[in-house]
Amino acid sequence: MKLTVETVRIKDLQFGESTSLRDGVLYVSKEDILAFAVGEPCFDTLKIDIARPGDSTRIINVVDVVQP
């Protein structure tokens, strides 16, 4: 088996029913992300949003909100 590395141009990122790439749009399943992270005992609640360049938002390092 030969490993090949490819570059894929992503035009947009959106939430979808399943994680997939179609026509340059990366669809990410919010439910899959939450199901994966729910097993982590350090999170009391989880909220997932998409932040795009130019959006008015504040993104902080998780270390700032989780006790070491």
Rosetta silent file (secondary structure, phi, psi, omega in degrees, C-alpha in Angstrom):
SEQUENCE: MKLTVETVRIKDLQFGESTSLRDGVLYVSKEDILAFAVGEPCFDTLKIDIARPGDSTRIINVVDVVQP
SCORE:     score description
SCORE:     0.000 S_00000001
   1 L     0.000  136.068 -179.896    0.000    0.000    0.000 S_00000001
   2 L  -111.702  131.551  178.289    1.319    3.424   -0.917 S_00000001
   3 L   -87.865  128.471  175.350    0.479    6.527    1.093 S_00000001
   4 L  -121.745  141.839  178.848   -0.265    9.631   -0.953 S_00000001
   5 L  -107.114  128.633 -179.730   -0.764   13.123    0.405 S_00000001
   6 L  -120.568  153.455  174.210   -3.239   15.357   -1.385 S_00000001
   7 L  -106.808  130.750 -178.693   -4.157   18.997   -1.041 S_00000001
   8 L  -121.843  128.432  177.939   -7.855   19.801   -1.098 S_00000001
   9 L   -84.730  122.763  179.163   -9.197   23.324   -1.495 S_00000001
  10 L  -102.317  120.498 -179.709  -12.021   23.984    0.973 S_00000001
  11 L   -89.536  -27.404 -176.921  -14.354   26.798   -0.101 S_00000001
  12 E  -158.011  159.969  176.689  -16.683   26.645    2.887 S_00000001
  13 E  -127.966  128.007 -179.015  -17.335   24.837    6.172 S_00000001
  14 E  -141.463  157.612  171.733  -20.854   23.948    7.268 S_00000001
  15 E   -77.992  142.068  178.628  -22.607   21.676    9.709 S_00000001
  16 E  -143.269  177.139  179.548  -24.165   18.622    8.076 S_00000001
  17 L   -70.384  -29.539  177.062  -25.761   15.311    8.965 S_00000001
  18 L  -140.924  159.467  178.958  -22.471   13.515    8.352 S_00000001
  19 L   -81.672  122.205 -178.202  -18.862   14.576    7.924 S_00000001
  20 E  -161.517  168.136  176.383  -18.028   14.718    4.229 S_00000001
  21 E  -122.751  118.924  179.713  -16.497   16.811    1.463 S_00000001
  22 E  -136.806  124.623  175.897  -18.707   17.704   -1.510 S_00000001
  23 L    53.654   39.060  177.744  -18.002   20.291   -4.205 S_00000001
  24 L    81.126    2.056  178.801  -15.357   22.039   -2.088 S_00000001
  25 E  -106.663  124.003  176.895  -17.624   22.332    0.957 S_00000001
  26 E   -90.426  115.546  176.908  -16.567   20.504    4.117 S_00000001
  27 E   -98.604  129.087 -177.712  -19.623   19.311    6.023 S_00000001
  28 E  -120.218  132.034  179.389  -18.984   18.450    9.677 S_00000001
  29 E   -81.231  112.780  178.217  -21.397   16.519   11.868 S_00000001
  30 H   -63.438  -37.636 -179.691  -21.973   18.486   15.057 S_00000001
  31 H   -63.920  -38.586  177.876  -23.525   15.397   16.667 S_00000001
  32 H   -65.061  -40.808  178.814  -20.375   13.336   15.969 S_00000001
  33 H   -64.411  -47.133 -179.465  -18.164   15.983   17.566 S_00000001
  34 H   -64.578  -38.747  178.831  -20.389   16.232   20.634 S_00000001
  35 H   -64.689  -36.818  178.235  -20.611   12.418   20.951 S_00000001
  36 H   -68.483  -43.181 -174.246  -16.812   12.180   20.850 S_00000001
  37 H   -81.146  -19.233 -176.478  -16.281   14.958   23.413 S_00000001
  38 L   -64.090  -22.806  178.793  -19.063   13.932   25.824 S_00000001
  39 L   -76.365   -8.547  179.417  -16.819   11.188   27.208 S_00000001
  40 L   -83.183  120.057 -176.667  -14.338   13.777   28.490 S_00000001
  41 L   -70.055  -13.578 -176.478  -14.972   14.374   32.196 S_00000001
  42 L   -78.593  -11.134 -179.305  -13.479   17.900   32.083 S_00000001
  43 L  -101.748  129.222  174.257  -16.479   19.313   30.171 S_00000001
  44 L   -88.954  -46.577  175.310  -19.692   20.207   31.956 S_00000001
  45 L  -135.604  154.746  179.662  -21.425   21.580   28.855 S_00000001
  46 L  -131.577  139.414  173.623  -20.386   21.747   25.216 S_00000001
  47 L  -140.118  129.406 -178.048  -21.344   24.123   22.420 S_00000001
  48 L  -114.254  128.093  175.746  -19.858   23.956   18.935 S_00000001
  49 L  -132.362  162.091  175.611  -19.949   26.904   16.519 S_00000001
  50 L  -104.222  128.240  176.227  -18.169   27.737   13.269 S_00000001
  51 L  -113.036  126.726 -179.472  -16.038   30.902   13.222 S_00000001
  52 L  -109.308  156.540  176.176  -15.014   32.269    9.839 S_00000001
  53 L   -55.153  133.025 -179.689  -12.415   34.925    9.029 S_00000001
  54 L    94.122  -14.816  177.484  -13.943   38.342    9.576 S_00000001
  55 L   -69.385  143.256  175.527  -16.574   37.132   12.053 S_00000001
  56 L   -82.572  101.067 -177.938  -16.869   39.142   15.242 S_00000001
  57 L  -153.265  165.186  176.039  -16.009   36.491   17.820 S_00000001
  58 L  -124.459  119.824  179.193  -13.653   35.713   20.649 S_00000001
  59 L  -111.552  123.891 -178.114  -11.825   32.415   20.579 S_00000001
  60 L  -114.807  159.122  176.544   -9.938   31.478   23.731 S_00000001
  61 L   -72.530  135.817 -178.209   -7.527   28.714   24.525 S_00000001
  62 H   -58.495  -24.539  178.884   -9.236   25.816   26.327 S_00000001
  63 H   -64.643  -25.860  179.712   -6.536   26.057   29.022 S_00000001
  64 H   -70.397  -20.224 -175.207   -8.093   29.391   30.006 S_00000001
  65 L  -119.218   -8.973 -179.580  -11.372   27.753   31.012 S_00000001
  66 L  -111.089  128.446  179.305  -10.392   24.248   32.154 S_00000001
  67 L   -65.511  129.816 -179.246   -8.690   23.754   35.477 S_00000001
  68 L   -65.705    0.000    0.000   -5.274   22.110   34.909 S_00000001
